[in-house]
Amino acid sequence: MEYFSKLKPYELPEFFVVTGDLADGGTQEGYEIIRDGLDKLPRPYFVVPGNHDKRDFFLRMFPENAPVEDDIKPYICYTLDDGLIRAIIIDTMIPDCHYGGLTDEVAEWLEKKIIEYPNKPTLVFTHHPPFTTGLAAMDEGFAQADRLAAILKKHKNVRLCCGHMHTGIFTSWQGVSCVTCPPIAMQMEVDFRTKDGPDVTQEELADHFKGGGDRFFLGNPGYLIHDLQNDMVNTHYMIIPTGADYSGPWPFKYYEGEGH
C-alpha cells in the first residue's frame, strides 16, 4: 500500500477493484490482515469473492467494500454506476471448489443489470475467467460459460476483467474482450505443457504433475489501470517494483501446506 500512497493524484485510479482470493482459507484473521492493508489505500476500494474466500466472513469484514444488492443475496453481486466507467461485480464462486461458474440467479441478475446503461463503457469483474487459458492445471472449466458469453457479447460496451490466474492475460473470447489481472503475490509460471505431453518428466509424473499453471515464482507485483479515452477503454499493465528476486518456480502445493 506504500507504493500507492506515494503516487501523485493523477496517477491513481478513481477506485480499486480487488478480484478475489483476499485471504487463503477465508479466515477472519486473514481478512483482518488484508483489510488493515487495503484501508490504507488512498482511494476507495471494492472487493470480488474468489475460490479461497468464504461468503459469510467476506461480507462481515467488507460491508462497505462489497455493497451487495438485496435482490441477489446471498451472492456477492453489485454495481458501481457513478464513475465514467461502470463496474459490475458478479460472484462466480462455487463453495468448496477451485473452479467457478455462473448460477441461474447470477445470470438473470447480470442480464437485468447490464442493460440499465446500454451506452456506458462497462467492466464486468469476476474472479474466475470463463475461457481456456492454456495453463492446463488451471483450466478446470467454468459452469455455464456459454451463457455468460451469450449475455456479454450482445453488448459492445462491455469488457470482462478476471483474477484467479496469477498472471496477466489479454484475449478475445467468443467476441468478448477479456483480461486477467496480474497478481500482487505469487506469479504463476507460464507453462503450456499438459499432463500427458511429451515434455513431462517421470519425476513430475511421480509428483502428481497436473499440467502447466501449477507452479509459482516470486516476481514483482502488478495491477491494471483501465482508462477511458473517447468512449474507448484502454487497459494498462503496471508493475510495482519491489526488488523481487524471481526465485522459483515452486509447486503451489508447498504454499498450501501440502509439502515440506
PDB file of N, CA, C and O in Angstrom, residues 114-115 117-123 149-160 172-177 231-233:
ATOM      1  N   ILE A 114     -27.113  -5.324 -16.852  1.00  0.00           N
ATOM      2  CA  ILE A 114     -26.211  -4.889 -17.906  1.00  0.00           C
ATOM      3  C   ILE A 114     -26.902  -3.974 -18.916  1.00  0.00           C
ATOM      4  O   ILE A 114     -26.259  -3.175 -19.595  1.00  0.00           O
ATOM      5  N   ILE A 115     -28.232  -4.065 -19.008  1.00  0.00           N
ATOM      6  CA  ILE A 115     -28.958  -3.238 -19.968  1.00  0.00           C
ATOM      7  C   ILE A 115     -29.386  -1.898 -19.378  1.00  0.00           C
ATOM      8  O   ILE A 115     -29.963  -1.065 -20.089  1.00  0.00           O
ATOM      9  N   TYR A 117     -27.520   0.609 -18.498  1.00  0.00           N
ATOM     10  CA  TYR A 117     -26.732   1.684 -19.100  1.00  0.00           C
ATOM     11  C   TYR A 117     -26.142   1.156 -20.417  1.00  0.00           C
ATOM     12  O   TYR A 117     -24.950   0.836 -20.493  1.00  0.00           O
ATOM     13  N   PRO A 118     -26.942   1.077 -21.475  1.00  0.00           N
ATOM     14  CA  PRO A 118     -26.509   0.396 -22.699  1.00  0.00           C
ATOM     15  C   PRO A 118     -25.367   1.080 -23.436  1.00  0.00           C
ATOM     16  O   PRO A 118     -24.687   0.436 -24.246  1.00  0.00           O
ATOM     17  N   ASN A 119     -25.136   2.361 -23.170  1.00  0.00           N
ATOM     18  CA  ASN A 119     -24.096   3.087 -23.906  1.00  0.00           C
ATOM     19  C   ASN A 119     -22.888   3.463 -23.053  1.00  0.00           C
ATOM     20  O   ASN A 119     -21.940   4.060 -23.558  1.00  0.00           O
ATOM     21  N   LYS A 120     -22.913   3.107 -21.786  1.00  0.00           N
ATOM     22  CA  LYS A 120     -21.825   3.497 -20.889  1.00  0.00           C
ATOM     23  C   LYS A 120     -20.749   2.421 -20.890  1.00  0.00           C
ATOM     24  O   LYS A 120     -21.056   1.231 -20.740  1.00  0.00           O
ATOM     25  N   PRO A 121     -19.480   2.786 -21.093  1.00  0.00           N
ATOM     26  CA  PRO A 121     -18.407   1.780 -21.016  1.00  0.00           C
ATOM     27  C   PRO A 121     -18.480   1.027 -19.693  1.00  0.00           C
ATOM     28  O   PRO A 121     -18.578   1.642 -18.624  1.00  0.00           O
ATOM     29  N   THR A 122     -18.465  -0.304 -19.775  1.00  0.00           N
ATOM     30  CA  THR A 122     -18.727  -1.143 -18.605  1.00  0.00           C
ATOM     31  C   THR A 122     -17.681  -2.235 -18.483  1.00  0.00           C
ATOM     32  O   THR A 122     -17.344  -2.909 -19.457  1.00  0.00           O
ATOM     33  N   LEU A 123     -17.168  -2.416 -17.267  1.00  0.00           N
ATOM     34  CA  LEU A 123     -16.275  -3.513 -16.941  1.00  0.00           C
ATOM     35  C   LEU A 123     -17.018  -4.476 -16.027  1.00  0.00           C
ATOM     36  O   LEU A 123     -17.532  -4.073 -14.984  1.00  0.00           O
ATOM     37  N   ALA A 149     -21.105 -15.890 -22.013  1.00  0.00           N
ATOM     38  CA  ALA A 149     -20.695 -15.307 -23.294  1.00  0.00           C
ATOM     39  C   ALA A 149     -21.898 -14.739 -24.045  1.00  0.00           C
ATOM     40  O   ALA A 149     -21.830 -13.647 -24.624  1.00  0.00           O
ATOM     41  N   ALA A 150     -23.007 -15.454 -24.037  1.00  0.00           N
ATOM     42  CA  ALA A 150     -24.201 -15.003 -24.745  1.00  0.00           C
ATOM     43  C   ALA A 150     -24.720 -13.685 -24.180  1.00  0.00           C
ATOM     44  O   ALA A 150     -25.208 -12.822 -24.920  1.00  0.00           O
ATOM     45  N   ILE A 151     -24.606 -13.515 -22.856  1.00  0.00           N
ATOM     46  CA  ILE A 151     -25.042 -12.269 -22.221  1.00  0.00           C
ATOM     47  C   ILE A 151     -24.118 -11.124 -22.598  1.00  0.00           C
ATOM     48  O   ILE A 151     -24.569 -10.035 -22.994  1.00  0.00           O
ATOM     49  N   LEU A 152     -22.813 -11.354 -22.506  1.00  0.00           N
ATOM     50  CA  LEU A 152     -21.847 -10.268 -22.678  1.00  0.00           C
ATOM     51  C   LEU A 152     -21.697  -9.831 -24.129  1.00  0.00           C
ATOM     52  O   LEU A 152     -21.564  -8.633 -24.419  1.00  0.00           O
ATOM     53  N   LYS A 153     -21.700 -10.774 -25.060  1.00  0.00           N
ATOM     54  CA  LYS A 153     -21.366 -10.414 -26.444  1.00  0.00           C
ATOM     55  C   LYS A 153     -22.477  -9.648 -27.151  1.00  0.00           C
ATOM     56  O   LYS A 153     -22.255  -9.111 -28.239  1.00  0.00           O
ATOM     57  N   LYS A 154     -23.635  -9.538 -26.513  1.00  0.00           N
ATOM     58  CA  LYS A 154     -24.701  -8.708 -27.071  1.00  0.00           C
ATOM     59  C   LYS A 154     -24.441  -7.225 -26.847  1.00  0.00           C
ATOM     60  O   LYS A 154     -25.136  -6.382 -27.422  1.00  0.00           O
ATOM     61  N   HIS A 155     -23.440  -6.917 -26.022  1.00  0.00           N
ATOM     62  CA  HIS A 155     -23.212  -5.531 -25.623  1.00  0.00           C
ATOM     63  C   HIS A 155     -21.790  -5.115 -25.985  1.00  0.00           C
ATOM     64  O   HIS A 155     -20.823  -5.602 -25.402  1.00  0.00           O
ATOM     65  N   LYS A 156     -21.657  -4.204 -26.919  1.00  0.00           N
ATOM     66  CA  LYS A 156     -20.338  -3.778 -27.405  1.00  0.00           C
ATOM     67  C   LYS A 156     -19.607  -2.889 -26.414  1.00  0.00           C
ATOM     68  O   LYS A 156     -18.415  -2.614 -26.586  1.00  0.00           O
ATOM     69  N   ASN A 157     -20.303  -2.432 -25.380  1.00  0.00           N
ATOM     70  CA  ASN A 157     -19.695  -1.529 -24.402  1.00  0.00           C
ATOM     71  C   ASN A 157     -19.090  -2.261 -23.209  1.00  0.00           C
ATOM     72  O   ASN A 157     -18.709  -1.644 -22.222  1.00  0.00           O
ATOM     73  N   VAL A 158     -18.953  -3.603 -23.285  1.00  0.00           N
ATOM     74  CA  VAL A 158     -18.585  -4.408 -22.121  1.00  0.00           C
ATOM     75  C   VAL A 158     -17.232  -5.080 -22.312  1.00  0.00           C
ATOM     76  O   VAL A 158     -16.918  -5.585 -23.406  1.00  0.00           O
ATOM     77  N   ARG A 159     -16.433  -5.087 -21.255  1.00  0.00           N
ATOM     78  CA  ARG A 159     -15.197  -5.860 -21.189  1.00  0.00           C
ATOM     79  C   ARG A 159     -15.227  -6.699 -19.913  1.00  0.00           C
ATOM     80  O   ARG A 159     -15.710  -6.243 -18.875  1.00  0.00           O
ATOM     81  N   LEU A 160     -14.698  -7.915 -20.003  1.00  0.00           N
ATOM     82  CA  LEU A 160     -14.662  -8.810 -18.846  1.00  0.00           C
ATOM     83  C   LEU A 160     -13.284  -8.765 -18.204  1.00  0.00           C
ATOM     84  O   LEU A 160     -12.262  -8.935 -18.883  1.00  0.00           O
ATOM     85  N   SER A 172      -9.597 -12.296 -26.630  1.00  0.00           N
ATOM     86  CA  SER A 172     -10.971 -12.121 -27.066  1.00  0.00           C
ATOM     87  C   SER A 172     -11.634 -13.488 -27.006  1.00  0.00           C
ATOM     88  O   SER A 172     -11.158 -14.441 -27.629  1.00  0.00           O
ATOM     89  N   TRP A 173     -12.712 -13.594 -26.273  1.00  0.00           N
ATOM     90  CA  TRP A 173     -13.381 -14.879 -26.027  1.00  0.00           C
ATOM     91  C   TRP A 173     -14.818 -14.782 -26.528  1.00  0.00           C
ATOM     92  O   TRP A 173     -15.607 -14.001 -26.023  1.00  0.00           O
ATOM     93  N   GLN A 174     -15.116 -15.550 -27.549  1.00  0.00           N
ATOM     94  CA  GLN A 174     -16.445 -15.528 -28.173  1.00  0.00           C
ATOM     95  C   GLN A 174     -16.880 -14.106 -28.499  1.00  0.00           C
ATOM     96  O   GLN A 174     -18.057 -13.731 -28.335  1.00  0.00           O
ATOM     97  N   GLY A 175     -15.927 -13.289 -28.956  1.00  0.00           N
ATOM     98  CA  GLY A 175     -16.219 -11.918 -29.319  1.00  0.00           C
ATOM     99  C   GLY A 175     -16.229 -10.941 -28.164  1.00  0.00           C
ATOM    100  O   GLY A 175     -16.542  -9.755 -28.354  1.00  0.00           O
ATOM    101  N   VAL A 176     -15.883 -11.411 -26.956  1.00  0.00           N
ATOM    102  CA  VAL A 176     -15.860 -10.559 -25.766  1.00  0.00           C
ATOM    103  C   VAL A 176     -14.411 -10.255 -25.405  1.00  0.00           C
ATOM    104  O   VAL A 176     -13.586 -11.166 -25.289  1.00  0.00           O
ATOM    105  N   SER A 177     -14.093  -8.989 -25.241  1.00  0.00           N
ATOM    106  CA  SER A 177     -12.755  -8.586 -24.811  1.00  0.00           C
ATOM    107  C   SER A 177     -12.553  -8.950 -23.348  1.00  0.00           C
ATOM    108  O   SER A 177     -13.368  -8.591 -22.498  1.00  0.00           O
ATOM    109  N   ASP A 231     -14.662   7.287 -25.482  1.00  0.00           N
ATOM    110  CA  ASP A 231     -15.598   6.155 -25.411  1.00  0.00           C
ATOM    111  C   ASP A 231     -14.924   4.798 -25.564  1.00  0.00           C
ATOM    112  O   ASP A 231     -15.591   3.784 -25.785  1.00  0.00           O
ATOM    113  N   MET A 232     -13.602   4.760 -25.464  1.00  0.00           N
ATOM    114  CA  MET A 232     -12.854   3.515 -25.572  1.00  0.00           C
ATOM    115  C   MET A 232     -12.065   3.320 -24.286  1.00  0.00           C
ATOM    116  O   MET A 232     -11.429   4.244 -23.776  1.00  0.00           O
ATOM    117  N   VAL A 233     -12.088   2.101 -23.746  1.00  0.00           N
ATOM    118  CA  VAL A 233     -11.362   1.802 -22.516  1.00  0.00           C
ATOM    119  C   VAL A 233     -10.013   1.189 -22.863  1.00  0.00           C
ATOM    120  O   VAL A 233      -9.940   0.123 -23.484  1.00  0.00           O
TER     121      VAL A 233
END
